[in-house]
Coordinates of C-alpha atoms and ligand atoms in Angstrom, one line a residue:
Chain A
M1 CA 0.0 0.1 -0.2
Q2 CA 2.7 2.4 0.9
A3 CA 4.6 1.5 -2.1
Q4 CA 1.7 2.7 -4.4
T5 CA 1.7 6.0 -2.8
C6 CA 5.5 6.6 -3.3
V7 CA 4.9 7.5 -6.9
R8 CA 2.3 9.9 -8.2
R9 CA 1.1 10.2 -11.5
H10 CA 0.0 13.4 -13.3
P11 CA -1.4 13.7 -16.6
L12 CA 0.1 16.4 -18.7
R13 CA -1.2 17.9 -22.1
D14 CA 1.6 15.7 -24.0
G15 CA 2.7 13.3 -21.7
T16 CA 2.8 12.4 -18.1
L17 CA 4.5 13.7 -14.8
V18 CA 5.5 11.1 -12.3
E19 CA 6.6 12.5 -9.0
F20 CA 8.7 10.5 -6.5
D21 CA 8.2 10.5 -2.6
A22 CA 11.1 12.2 -0.9
A23 CA 11.0 9.5 1.8
A24 CA 11.2 6.4 -0.2
S25 CA 14.3 4.4 -1.2
F26 CA 15.3 4.2 -4.9
D27 CA 14.4 0.4 -4.9
E28 CA 11.0 0.9 -3.6
L29 CA 10.3 3.8 -6.1
L30 CA 11.5 1.8 -8.9
A31 CA 9.2 -1.2 -7.8
A32 CA 6.2 1.1 -7.5
L33 CA 6.9 2.8 -10.8
A34 CA 7.2 -0.6 -12.4
R35 CA 3.8 -1.7 -10.8
L36 CA 2.3 1.6 -11.8
L37 CA 3.5 1.1 -15.6
D38 CA 2.4 -2.5 -15.8
E39 CA -1.1 -1.6 -14.3
E40 CA -1.7 1.8 -16.0
A41 CA 0.3 1.7 -19.0
H42 CA -2.4 3.1 -21.0
A43 CA -2.5 6.4 -18.8
F44 CA 1.1 7.0 -20.1
A45 CA -0.1 8.4 -23.3
G46 CA 1.8 11.3 -25.2
P47 CA 5.3 11.4 -25.9
N48 CA 6.8 13.0 -22.8
L49 CA 7.5 11.6 -19.5
I50 CA 8.8 13.9 -16.8
I51 CA 10.1 12.2 -13.7
D52 CA 10.4 14.6 -10.4
V53 CA 13.0 12.9 -8.1
G54 CA 12.7 15.8 -5.7
S55 CA 15.9 16.8 -4.1
R56 CA 17.5 13.4 -4.6
V57 CA 20.6 12.6 -6.7
L58 CA 20.3 9.7 -8.9
G59 CA 23.5 7.9 -9.7
T60 CA 24.4 6.8 -13.2
D61 CA 23.2 3.1 -12.4
Q62 CA 20.0 4.3 -11.1
L63 CA 19.3 6.4 -13.9
L64 CA 20.1 3.8 -16.4
D65 CA 17.7 1.4 -14.4
L66 CA 15.1 3.9 -14.6
E67 CA 15.5 4.5 -18.3
A68 CA 15.6 0.9 -19.2
L69 CA 12.4 0.3 -17.1
I70 CA 10.6 3.0 -18.9
R71 CA 12.0 1.9 -22.3
R72 CA 10.9 -1.5 -21.6
E73 CA 7.3 -0.8 -20.7
L74 CA 6.3 2.1 -22.5
G75 CA 8.7 2.1 -25.5
P76 CA 10.4 5.3 -26.7
R77 CA 9.6 8.5 -24.3
V78 CA 11.1 11.7 -24.2
L79 CA 12.4 11.2 -20.7
Q80 CA 13.1 14.2 -18.6
I81 CA 14.4 14.2 -15.1
V82 CA 13.8 17.4 -12.8
N83 CA 14.5 18.1 -9.3
G84 CA 11.4 19.3 -7.4
E85 CA 9.6 21.3 -10.2
A86 CA 6.5 19.3 -10.2
D87 CA 4.2 22.0 -9.1
D88 CA 5.5 24.5 -11.6
I89 CA 5.2 22.1 -14.6
L90 CA 1.6 21.3 -13.6
R91 CA 0.9 24.9 -13.2
E92 CA 2.1 25.8 -16.5
D93 CA 0.5 23.0 -18.2
G94 CA -2.9 23.7 -16.8
A95 CA -2.4 27.4 -17.6
G96 CA -4.2 28.7 -20.7
D97 CA -4.7 26.4 -23.8
G98 CA -1.7 27.5 -25.6
G99 CA -0.3 24.3 -25.9
A100 CA 2.3 22.4 -23.9
P101 CA 4.0 23.5 -20.8
A102 CA 6.7 26.1 -21.1
S103 CA 8.7 23.5 -19.2
L104 CA 8.6 21.3 -22.3
R105 CA 9.1 23.9 -25.0
D106 CA 12.4 25.3 -23.4
G107 CA 13.2 23.0 -20.6
G108 CA 11.4 25.4 -18.2
F109 CA 14.7 27.6 -18.3
P110 CA 14.2 31.2 -18.9
P111 CA 15.4 32.5 -22.1
A112 CA 19.0 32.9 -22.3
A113 CA 19.6 36.5 -21.3
P114 CA 22.7 37.9 -23.3
A115 CA 23.0 40.9 -21.2
E116 CA 24.0 38.9 -17.9
P117 CA 26.6 36.3 -18.4
A118 CA 27.9 37.2 -15.1
A119 CA 24.7 36.1 -13.5
G120 CA 24.9 32.9 -15.3
R121 CA 28.4 32.3 -13.8
R122 CA 27.0 32.7 -10.4
D123 CA 24.9 29.7 -11.0
R124 CA 27.7 27.6 -11.3
P125 CA 27.5 25.9 -7.8
A126 CA 24.1 25.1 -8.2
V127 CA 24.6 23.0 -11.2
G128 CA 26.0 19.7 -10.5
R129 CA 24.0 18.8 -7.4
S130 CA 22.8 15.8 -9.6
E131 CA 25.4 13.8 -11.5
A132 CA 25.1 14.1 -15.2
V133 CA 21.8 12.5 -16.6
I134 CA 22.6 9.8 -19.0
L135 CA 20.4 8.9 -21.7
R136 CA 21.1 5.7 -23.9
R137 CA 19.2 6.1 -27.1
T138 CA 19.0 8.1 -30.4
V139 CA 17.4 11.5 -30.0
R140 CA 15.3 12.0 -33.0
S141 CA 13.8 14.8 -35.0
G142 CA 11.0 16.4 -33.3
Q143 CA 12.4 15.2 -29.8
R144 CA 13.5 17.5 -27.1
V145 CA 15.8 16.4 -24.3
T146 CA 16.2 18.8 -21.4
C147 CA 18.1 18.3 -18.2
D148 CA 19.0 20.6 -15.2
G149 CA 22.7 19.8 -14.9
S150 CA 24.9 18.1 -17.5
I151 CA 23.8 15.5 -19.8
V152 CA 25.4 12.5 -21.6
I153 CA 23.8 11.0 -24.5
I154 CA 24.9 7.6 -25.5
G155 CA 23.7 7.6 -29.0
D156 CA 23.3 10.3 -31.6
V157 CA 21.3 13.4 -31.5
N158 CA 19.7 13.6 -35.4
P159 CA 18.9 16.7 -37.3
G160 CA 15.6 18.3 -35.9
A161 CA 16.4 17.1 -32.3
E162 CA 17.3 19.3 -29.6
V163 CA 19.4 18.7 -26.4
I164 CA 19.0 21.5 -23.8
A165 CA 21.0 21.3 -20.6
T166 CA 21.9 24.0 -18.1
G167 CA 25.2 22.4 -17.7
D168 CA 27.1 20.6 -20.5
V169 CA 26.1 18.5 -23.2
V170 CA 28.2 15.4 -24.0
V171 CA 27.2 13.0 -27.0
L172 CA 28.9 9.9 -27.2
G173 CA 27.7 9.4 -30.8
S174 CA 27.2 12.1 -33.6
L175 CA 25.6 15.6 -32.7
R176 CA 23.7 16.7 -35.9
G177 CA 20.8 18.4 -34.2
M178 CA 20.7 21.3 -32.1
A179 CA 22.7 21.5 -28.7
H180 CA 22.1 24.1 -26.1
A181 CA 24.6 23.9 -23.0
G182 CA 24.3 26.5 -20.3
A183 CA 20.9 27.0 -20.8
R184 CA 20.5 29.3 -17.9
G185 CA 23.0 31.4 -19.2
R186 CA 26.2 29.8 -18.1
I187 CA 28.9 30.9 -20.8
D188 CA 31.4 28.3 -19.4
A189 CA 29.4 25.3 -20.6
Q190 CA 30.4 23.2 -23.3
V191 CA 29.2 20.8 -26.1
I192 CA 31.3 17.7 -26.6
A193 CA 30.6 15.2 -29.2
L194 CA 32.2 12.2 -30.8
R195 CA 31.2 13.9 -34.2
L196 CA 30.4 17.3 -33.9
E197 CA 28.2 18.3 -36.9
P198 CA 25.3 20.1 -35.4
V199 CA 23.0 22.3 -37.3
Q200 CA 23.3 24.8 -34.4
I201 CA 25.1 25.1 -31.1
R202 CA 24.1 27.4 -28.2
I203 CA 26.0 28.2 -25.2
G204 CA 24.6 30.3 -22.6
P205 CA 23.4 33.3 -24.6
C206 CA 25.7 32.7 -27.6
I207 CA 24.5 31.0 -30.9
G208 CA 26.6 29.4 -33.6
R209 CA 25.5 27.8 -36.7
R210 CA 27.1 25.5 -39.2
P211 CA 28.8 27.1 -41.8
D212 CA 26.6 27.0 -45.1
Q213 CA 29.3 25.3 -46.8
P214 CA 29.8 22.4 -44.4
P215 CA 33.7 21.6 -43.9
G216 CA 34.8 18.2 -44.3
R217 CA 33.5 15.8 -41.6
S218 CA 35.8 15.5 -38.6
L219 CA 36.7 12.2 -37.4
R220 CA 37.8 13.1 -33.9
P221 CA 35.9 14.1 -30.7
E222 CA 35.6 17.8 -30.7
V223 CA 34.3 20.6 -28.1
A224 CA 32.6 23.6 -28.7
R225 CA 33.1 26.4 -26.0
V226 CA 32.7 30.2 -26.0
L227 CA 35.7 32.5 -26.7
D228 CA 35.5 36.0 -26.5
G229 CA 31.7 35.8 -27.1
T230 CA 31.6 33.5 -30.1
I231 CA 31.4 29.7 -30.1
V232 CA 34.6 27.9 -31.4
V233 CA 35.0 24.3 -32.0
E234 CA 38.2 22.5 -31.5
P235 CA 39.5 18.9 -31.2
L236 CA 39.0 17.7 -27.6
A237 CA 42.0 18.5 -25.6
G238 CA 44.4 15.6 -24.3
R239 CA 43.6 13.7 -27.5
R240 CA 43.8 10.1 -27.3
R241 CA 45.7 8.2 -30.0
R242 CA 43.0 6.7 -32.2
P243 CA 43.4 3.4 -33.7
A244 CA 45.3 3.4 -37.1
R245 CA 42.1 2.2 -39.1
E246 CA 39.5 4.8 -38.8
P247 CA 35.9 3.4 -38.4
G248 CA 34.9 5.2 -41.4
S249 CA 31.8 3.3 -41.9
D250 CA 30.4 3.5 -38.7
R251 CA 29.4 6.9 -39.0
G252 CA 28.4 7.8 -35.4
E253 CA 26.1 4.6 -34.6
P254 CA 25.2 4.6 -31.1
I255 CA 28.0 3.3 -29.0
G256 CA 27.5 0.8 -26.0
Chain B
M1 CA -16.2 -1.8 -87.2
F2 CA -16.3 0.7 -84.3
S3 CA -15.9 -2.1 -81.7
L4 CA -12.9 -3.1 -83.4
L5 CA -11.4 0.4 -83.4
G6 CA -12.2 0.8 -79.8
G7 CA -10.5 -2.3 -79.0
L8 CA -7.5 -1.4 -80.7
R9 CA -7.1 2.0 -79.4
R10 CA -7.5 0.8 -75.9
R11 CA -4.8 -1.7 -76.3
Q12 CA -2.2 1.1 -77.6
A13 CA -3.4 3.5 -75.1
G14 CA -1.6 2.0 -72.0
S15 CA -2.4 2.4 -68.2
K16 CA -3.5 5.9 -68.2
D17 CA -6.8 5.2 -69.6
V18 CA -7.2 2.7 -66.7
A19 CA -6.3 5.4 -64.3
R20 CA -8.6 7.8 -65.8
E21 CA -11.6 5.6 -65.5
R22 CA -10.8 4.4 -62.1
L23 CA -10.5 8.2 -61.2
R24 CA -13.7 9.0 -62.5
V25 CA -15.6 6.3 -60.7
V26 CA -13.6 6.9 -57.4
L27 CA -14.6 10.6 -57.7
M28 CA -18.3 10.1 -58.6
H29 CA -18.4 8.1 -55.3
D30 CA -16.5 10.6 -53.3
R31 CA -18.3 13.5 -54.5
A32 CA -21.7 11.8 -53.8
G33 CA -20.6 10.8 -50.4
A34 CA -19.5 14.3 -49.7
N35 CA -22.8 15.7 -50.9
P36 CA -25.9 13.7 -49.4
E37 CA -28.1 16.2 -51.0
L38 CA -27.5 14.7 -54.3
L39 CA -28.7 11.3 -53.2
E40 CA -31.8 12.8 -51.6
Q41 CA -32.4 14.4 -55.3
V42 CA -32.1 11.2 -56.7
R43 CA -34.4 9.5 -54.3
D44 CA -37.0 12.0 -54.9
A45 CA -36.7 11.7 -58.6
L46 CA -37.3 8.0 -58.2
V47 CA -40.3 8.5 -56.1
Q48 CA -41.8 10.8 -58.6
S49 CA -41.3 8.7 -61.6
L50 CA -42.3 5.3 -59.9
S51 CA -45.2 6.6 -58.1
P52 CA -47.9 6.3 -61.0
L53 CA -46.7 2.6 -61.4
V54 CA -46.0 1.5 -57.9
D55 CA -47.4 1.8 -54.4
M56 CA -44.5 1.9 -52.1
D57 CA -43.5 2.7 -48.4
R58 CA -41.5 5.9 -48.9
R59 CA -39.9 5.8 -45.6
G60 CA -38.1 2.6 -46.5
I61 CA -36.5 4.0 -49.5
Q62 CA -32.8 3.5 -49.5
V63 CA -30.7 4.9 -52.3
D64 CA -26.9 4.1 -52.6
L65 CA -24.0 4.5 -54.8
R66 CA -21.8 1.2 -54.9
R67 CA -18.6 0.7 -56.6
Q68 CA -18.5 -2.4 -58.7
G69 CA -15.1 -2.8 -59.9
Q70 CA -14.7 -0.4 -62.8
S71 CA -18.1 1.3 -62.7
L72 CA -20.5 2.7 -60.4
A73 CA -23.8 1.2 -59.7
L74 CA -26.9 3.2 -58.3
V75 CA -28.6 0.9 -55.9
A76 CA -32.1 1.7 -54.8
S77 CA -34.0 -0.5 -52.2
I78 CA -37.8 0.5 -52.5
P79 CA -40.2 -1.5 -50.4
V80 CA -43.3 -2.1 -52.8
R81 CA -46.7 -2.6 -51.3
G82 CA -48.3 -3.4 -54.7
F83 CA -48.5 -2.2 -58.3
K84 CA -51.2 0.2 -59.2
R85 CA -54.0 -1.0 -61.0
G86 CA -53.9 -0.6 -64.7
A87 CA -50.5 0.5 -64.7
G88 CA -49.2 -2.4 -66.9
G89 CA -51.9 -1.4 -69.6
R90 CA -50.6 2.0 -70.3
G91 CA -46.9 0.9 -70.8
Chain C
M1 CA -1.2 45.0 -48.1
G2 CA 0.0 41.7 -49.7
K3 CA -1.9 38.8 -50.6
S4 CA -1.5 35.4 -49.0
I5 CA -1.6 32.0 -50.9
V6 CA -1.8 28.6 -49.2
I7 CA 0.1 25.7 -51.1
T8 CA -2.1 22.5 -50.3
S9 CA -2.6 19.2 -51.7
G10 CA -4.4 16.6 -49.6
K11 CA -2.0 13.8 -50.4
G12 CA 1.5 14.0 -48.8
G13 CA 4.7 14.0 -51.0
V14 CA 3.5 15.6 -53.9
G15 CA 5.7 18.6 -53.8
K16 CA 3.9 21.4 -52.0
T17 CA 7.2 22.2 -50.0
T18 CA 9.2 22.2 -53.1
T19 CA 6.7 24.3 -54.8
T20 CA 6.6 26.8 -51.8
A21 CA 10.4 27.3 -52.0
N22 CA 10.6 27.4 -55.5
L23 CA 7.8 30.0 -56.0
G24 CA 8.9 31.8 -53.0
M25 CA 12.3 32.4 -54.5
A26 CA 11.0 33.1 -58.0
L27 CA 8.8 35.8 -56.8
A28 CA 11.5 37.3 -54.6
Q29 CA 13.8 37.4 -57.7
R30 CA 11.1 39.3 -59.5
G31 CA 11.3 42.0 -56.7
A32 CA 8.2 41.2 -54.5
R33 CA 8.7 41.1 -50.8
V34 CA 7.9 37.6 -50.0
A35 CA 7.4 35.6 -46.7
L36 CA 7.2 31.9 -46.5
V37 CA 5.4 30.2 -43.8
D38 CA 6.0 26.7 -42.8
A39 CA 2.6 25.5 -41.5
D40 CA 3.8 22.1 -41.3
I41 CA 4.2 22.2 -37.5
G42 CA 6.1 19.1 -36.4
L43 CA 7.6 18.0 -39.7
R44 CA 9.2 21.1 -40.7
N45 CA 11.1 21.1 -44.2
L46 CA 10.8 24.3 -45.9
D47 CA 14.1 25.5 -43.9
V48 CA 15.9 22.6 -45.3
L49 CA 15.0 23.1 -48.8
L50 CA 15.9 26.9 -48.8
G51 CA 19.2 25.9 -46.9
L52 CA 18.1 28.0 -43.9
E53 CA 17.9 25.2 -41.1
N54 CA 21.2 26.5 -39.2
R55 CA 19.7 30.1 -38.8
I56 CA 16.6 29.1 -36.9
V57 CA 16.2 30.5 -33.3
Y58 CA 12.6 31.1 -32.9
D59 CA 9.8 29.6 -34.8
L60 CA 5.9 30.0 -35.6
V61 CA 4.8 28.7 -32.5
D62 CA 7.3 30.9 -30.5
V63 CA 5.5 33.9 -32.3
V64 CA 2.2 32.6 -31.5
E65 CA 2.8 32.1 -28.0
G66 CA 4.4 35.3 -27.6
F67 CA 7.7 34.0 -26.7
C68 CA 9.3 36.2 -29.3
R69 CA 8.1 39.0 -31.8
L70 CA 7.4 38.1 -35.3
R71 CA 10.2 40.1 -36.5
Q72 CA 12.9 38.0 -34.5
A73 CA 11.6 34.9 -36.0
L74 CA 11.8 35.6 -39.6
I75 CA 14.8 34.5 -41.3
R76 CA 16.2 36.3 -44.1
D77 CA 17.4 34.3 -47.2
K78 CA 21.0 34.2 -47.8
R79 CA 20.8 34.8 -51.4
C80 CA 17.7 36.9 -51.8
E81 CA 17.3 39.9 -49.6
N82 CA 13.7 40.3 -50.0
L83 CA 12.8 36.6 -49.3
F84 CA 12.0 35.7 -45.6
L85 CA 11.0 32.5 -43.9
L86 CA 8.9 32.0 -40.8
P87 CA 10.0 28.2 -39.7
A88 CA 7.6 25.8 -38.1
A89 CA 8.3 24.3 -34.7
Q90 CA 9.8 20.9 -34.9
T91 CA 9.5 19.6 -31.3
R92 CA 5.6 20.7 -31.3
D93 CA 2.4 19.5 -33.0
K94 CA -0.2 21.1 -35.0
T95 CA -2.5 21.6 -31.9
A96 CA 0.1 24.2 -30.7
V97 CA -1.7 26.7 -33.3
S98 CA -5.2 27.6 -33.7
P99 CA -6.8 28.9 -37.0
D100 CA -7.6 32.1 -35.4
Q101 CA -3.8 32.4 -34.4
M102 CA -2.8 31.8 -37.8
R103 CA -5.2 34.3 -39.2
A104 CA -3.7 36.9 -37.1
L105 CA -0.2 36.0 -37.9
V106 CA -0.9 36.0 -41.6
A107 CA -2.5 39.3 -41.4
E108 CA 0.4 40.8 -39.8
L109 CA 2.7 39.5 -42.5
K110 CA 0.5 41.0 -45.0
E111 CA 1.3 44.3 -43.8
S112 CA 4.9 44.2 -44.6
F113 CA 5.3 41.6 -47.2
D114 CA 3.7 41.7 -51.0
V115 CA 3.2 37.8 -51.0
V116 CA 2.9 35.5 -48.1
L117 CA 3.1 31.8 -49.1
I118 CA 1.9 29.3 -46.8
D119 CA 3.2 25.8 -46.8
S120 CA 0.4 23.4 -45.9
P121 CA 0.8 19.8 -44.2
A122 CA -0.8 16.9 -46.0
G123 CA -4.1 15.9 -44.8
I124 CA -7.2 17.6 -44.2
E125 CA -7.2 17.6 -40.5
Q126 CA -6.2 20.7 -38.1
G127 CA -3.0 21.4 -39.7
F128 CA -4.5 21.9 -43.1
Q129 CA -7.2 24.0 -41.3
N130 CA -4.3 26.2 -39.9
A131 CA -2.7 26.5 -43.2
V132 CA -5.7 27.9 -45.1
A133 CA -7.1 30.1 -42.3
G134 CA -5.1 33.0 -43.1
A135 CA -5.1 32.6 -46.9
D136 CA -6.5 34.8 -49.5
E137 CA -6.1 32.3 -52.3
A138 CA -5.2 28.5 -52.8
V139 CA -2.8 26.9 -55.3
V140 CA -3.5 23.0 -55.2
V141 CA -0.5 20.9 -56.2
T142 CA -1.3 17.4 -57.7
T143 CA 0.7 14.7 -59.5
P144 CA -0.6 12.7 -62.3
E145 CA -1.6 9.8 -60.4
V146 CA -5.1 8.5 -59.2
S147 CA -4.6 8.9 -55.5
A148 CA -3.2 12.5 -55.8
V149 CA -5.8 13.5 -58.1
R150 CA -8.4 12.1 -56.0
D151 CA -7.0 13.8 -52.9
A152 CA -6.7 17.1 -54.7
D153 CA -10.6 16.8 -55.5
R154 CA -11.4 16.5 -51.9
I155 CA -9.2 19.6 -51.1
I156 CA -10.8 21.4 -53.7
G157 CA -14.2 20.6 -52.5
L158 CA -13.1 21.7 -49.0
L159 CA -11.5 24.7 -50.3
E160 CA -14.7 25.7 -52.0
A161 CA -16.9 25.2 -48.9
Q162 CA -14.5 27.6 -47.1
E163 CA -15.3 30.1 -49.9
F164 CA -11.8 30.0 -51.7
H165 CA -13.8 30.8 -54.8
A166 CA -11.1 30.0 -57.4
P167 CA -8.2 27.6 -56.3
R168 CA -5.6 27.2 -58.9
L169 CA -3.7 23.9 -59.8
V170 CA -0.1 23.0 -60.3
I171 CA 0.5 19.6 -61.7
N172 CA 3.9 18.4 -60.7
R173 CA 6.2 15.4 -61.8
I174 CA 4.9 15.4 -65.1
R175 CA 7.0 12.8 -67.2
P176 CA 6.4 13.8 -70.9
A177 CA 7.7 10.4 -72.0
M178 CA 5.1 8.4 -70.0
V179 CA 2.5 11.0 -71.2
S180 CA 3.2 10.2 -74.8
R181 CA 3.5 6.5 -74.2
G182 CA 0.0 6.8 -72.7
D183 CA 1.1 5.5 -69.4
M184 CA 0.6 8.7 -67.6
M185 CA -2.5 10.8 -67.3
D186 CA -2.0 14.2 -69.2
I187 CA -2.6 17.7 -68.1
N188 CA -6.1 17.4 -70.2
D189 CA -7.4 14.4 -68.4
I190 CA -6.6 15.9 -65.1
L191 CA -8.2 19.1 -65.7
E192 CA -11.0 17.4 -67.3
I193 CA -11.7 16.0 -63.9
L194 CA -10.9 18.6 -61.4
A195 CA -12.1 21.5 -63.6
I196 CA -10.1 24.4 -61.9
D197 CA -7.8 26.9 -63.6
L198 CA -4.3 25.5 -64.2
V199 CA -1.5 27.8 -62.9
G200 CA 1.4 25.6 -64.1
V201 CA 2.8 22.2 -65.0
V202 CA 6.0 21.1 -63.4
P203 CA 8.1 18.3 -65.0
E204 CA 9.8 15.4 -63.1
D205 CA 13.2 16.8 -62.8
E206 CA 16.6 15.3 -61.3
H207 CA 17.5 19.0 -60.4
I208 CA 15.1 19.1 -57.9
V209 CA 16.6 16.3 -56.0
V210 CA 20.0 17.8 -56.4
S211 CA 18.5 21.1 -55.2
T212 CA 17.1 19.9 -52.2
N213 CA 20.5 18.0 -51.3
R214 CA 22.0 21.4 -51.4
G215 CA 19.4 23.6 -50.1
E216 CA 19.1 25.8 -53.3
P217 CA 15.7 25.9 -54.9
A218 CA 15.9 24.9 -58.4
V219 CA 14.7 28.2 -59.8
L220 CA 18.3 29.3 -59.1
Q221 CA 19.6 27.0 -61.8
N222 CA 19.1 28.1 -65.3
S223 CA 19.4 24.7 -66.5
S224 CA 16.7 23.3 -64.7
L225 CA 13.2 22.8 -66.6
A226 CA 11.3 22.5 -63.4
G227 CA 12.9 25.7 -62.3
R228 CA 12.0 27.4 -65.3
A229 CA 8.4 26.1 -64.9
Y230 CA 8.4 27.6 -61.4
R231 CA 9.4 30.8 -62.7
N232 CA 6.7 31.0 -65.0
I233 CA 4.0 30.0 -62.3
A234 CA 5.4 32.9 -60.3
A235 CA 4.7 35.3 -63.3
R236 CA 1.4 33.9 -63.7
L237 CA 0.5 34.5 -60.0
M238 CA 1.6 38.0 -60.5
G239 CA -1.1 38.3 -63.2
E240 CA 1.3 38.0 -66.3
D241 CA 0.1 35.9 -69.4
V242 CA 2.9 33.4 -69.8
P243 CA 2.8 30.5 -72.3
F244 CA 3.0 27.1 -71.0
L245 CA 6.2 25.3 -71.3
D246 CA 6.1 22.8 -74.2
L247 CA 7.0 19.9 -72.1
Q248 CA 6.2 17.6 -74.9
S249 CA 7.6 18.7 -78.2
A250 CA 7.0 15.2 -79.7
N251 CA 3.4 15.6 -79.1
G252 CA 2.4 18.9 -80.5
G253 CA -1.2 18.2 -79.2
L254 CA -0.5 19.3 -75.7
L255 CA 0.1 22.9 -76.2
G256 CA -2.7 22.9 -78.7
R257 CA -5.2 21.4 -76.2
L258 CA -3.8 23.7 -73.7
R259 CA -4.7 26.8 -75.7
R260 CA -8.0 25.4 -76.4
I261 CA -8.9 25.1 -72.8
F262 CA -7.5 28.5 -72.1
G263 CA -8.9 30.3 -75.2
G264 CA -5.1 31.2 -75.6
Ligands
LIG301 N1 9.4 18.0 -60.1 C1 9.8 17.0 -59.4 N2 10.9 16.3 -59.9 C2 11.5 15.5 -59.0 N3 11.3 15.2 -57.9 C3 10.4 16.0 -57.2 C4 9.5 17.0 -57.8 N4 8.8 17.6 -57.0 C5 8.9 17.0 -55.8 N5 9.9 16.1 -55.8 C6 10.4 15.2 -54.8 O1 9.3 14.7 -54.2 C7 9.5 14.9 -52.8 C8 8.3 15.3 -52.0 O2 8.3 16.6 -52.3 P1 8.0 17.7 -51.2 O3 8.6 17.5 -49.8 O4 8.1 19.1 -51.8 O5 6.3 17.2 -51.0 P2 5.2 17.7 -50.2 O6 4.0 17.7 -50.7 O7 5.7 19.0 -49.3 O8 5.2 16.7 -49.0 P3 4.6 16.7 -47.4 O9 3.1 16.3 -47.8 O10 5.2 15.4 -46.7 O11 4.9 17.9 -46.8 C9 10.7 15.3 -52.5 O12 11.7 14.2 -52.2 C10 11.1 16.1 -53.6 O13 12.4 16.1 -53.9
LIG302 MG1 5.8 19.4 -47.4

């Protein structure tokens, strides 16, 4: 009985919000969520699934377990993990009839404020209260993944997909869509990808776009960061020696 | 003579004539479906032209268009109570 | 005060977006101030055909929701300075916008543009209703196939019901060789059935594929027959009387038949 109350489901306009009880252990929560998904799978319509984990910090293994459970029970969902924002999300979702909640539209983050990069820097200590969120899947066109903190995507980010994080964005695969790191204004955030071929990169308030004549494909991991107000892309420092044979044909297939 | 020519031409013409014919039938059906008034009118015309000959249950009349392969059929179901006296003699 | 034209079709994949991009470019090259509106929310493509996908910051839904101003969301074309694109949102769906909001948006665009072209999504559902909401005129795109013509007929019926008094037709992907072989419906067959005015015929053209790859509409290439066809359509939309391309020099009958139809 208690297990049933430790996860709460709220319908959203285009998805579902699940709230985790602060007192329960992660194993209890996972079991309760599994039961809920089993019994009420039909109630989880819509592409988005937001899980509010409260103030708890999920470890990598826990995140992967959670993600695997959801993928097994529901199939692909745009999974978003937030810290204690359930009330805001529900309020925005219910307010007006203008569409999905702002939290889904722009990750719930205020628009980047070009005037105040300094304020963004002050955010720094707040970020990192969670370990990086890890997502193991391909983010496809039309999907938007948002994350408070840094995000690691094991897989590709396709054109038309968006990854938005208040911290860094790391793509262990090809980044061909849009990535926004430092979405609350942190100008020292970074975007790192094994293949960095994005349509657009945003870091804090800066926007960089792919040149109209795309240069040759880079075969080494690269990092995008802001230098003197513009986004520059360079090889990831501390370059590992790559194997002699380039995996030319494995154009950024999901790793792992 | 004419039928021979027609047959020859059809063989030469290729698939576009088939396409055109199918389209014509499909569209007649679609347009009638999108326009229930049309079938109402057909129904009324049937009632009018048949009523001197047949005693029918007007509420039970059903008129429908059905696709039959390459052509369209007007299918009417008319509950008949009886034929009017002397009707056969006139025709 | 400009005019707004919706490019629509019913059936998917017949060339609405290709037509919108090329007509937009052709009209702009003639000097008109042109705004292209991608109303295919959730499946945006017009940005890619124009090679502008890397410039998108805000989109139509952001404008409608008051998240940014219209002017901020409009992207100026990189080749033609009087061509602008209002991109669709990619991470949302059709329900994010209502017909009333589209009407207001297009009305605002008409204040500063000569022509507003609206690229409609396929289908007859809300996306279509949104796309036609703000339009003064309609161009229906079809291909010479039974399914496409049938859907065009349905769309024309819906447009007429919404008081678009004279939607005009673009027949796309005509293959003259197949037409003369009798294996493709010709213009005459299609016009006979749909009974609306023809505004242009665009041939099947490999340049279209190449230009989509490059993000450069085919009207920018002089060698493209489809590009020429689109330039002619643009001229006709601006009220010019341009003869139809002779796509079928082997079959002199085509032009003759067209002339008969249009009294030209
Ligand atoms: N005249 C043409 N010659 C060759 N290919 C063409 C031609 N017109 C369109 N195509 C191709 O057809 C495909 C569909 O075109 P397009 O995207 O413009 O259609 P659409 O009607 O906008 O599709 P949707 O309904 O999905 O929005 C594209 O791959 C395009 O390159
Ligand atoms: Mg399209």
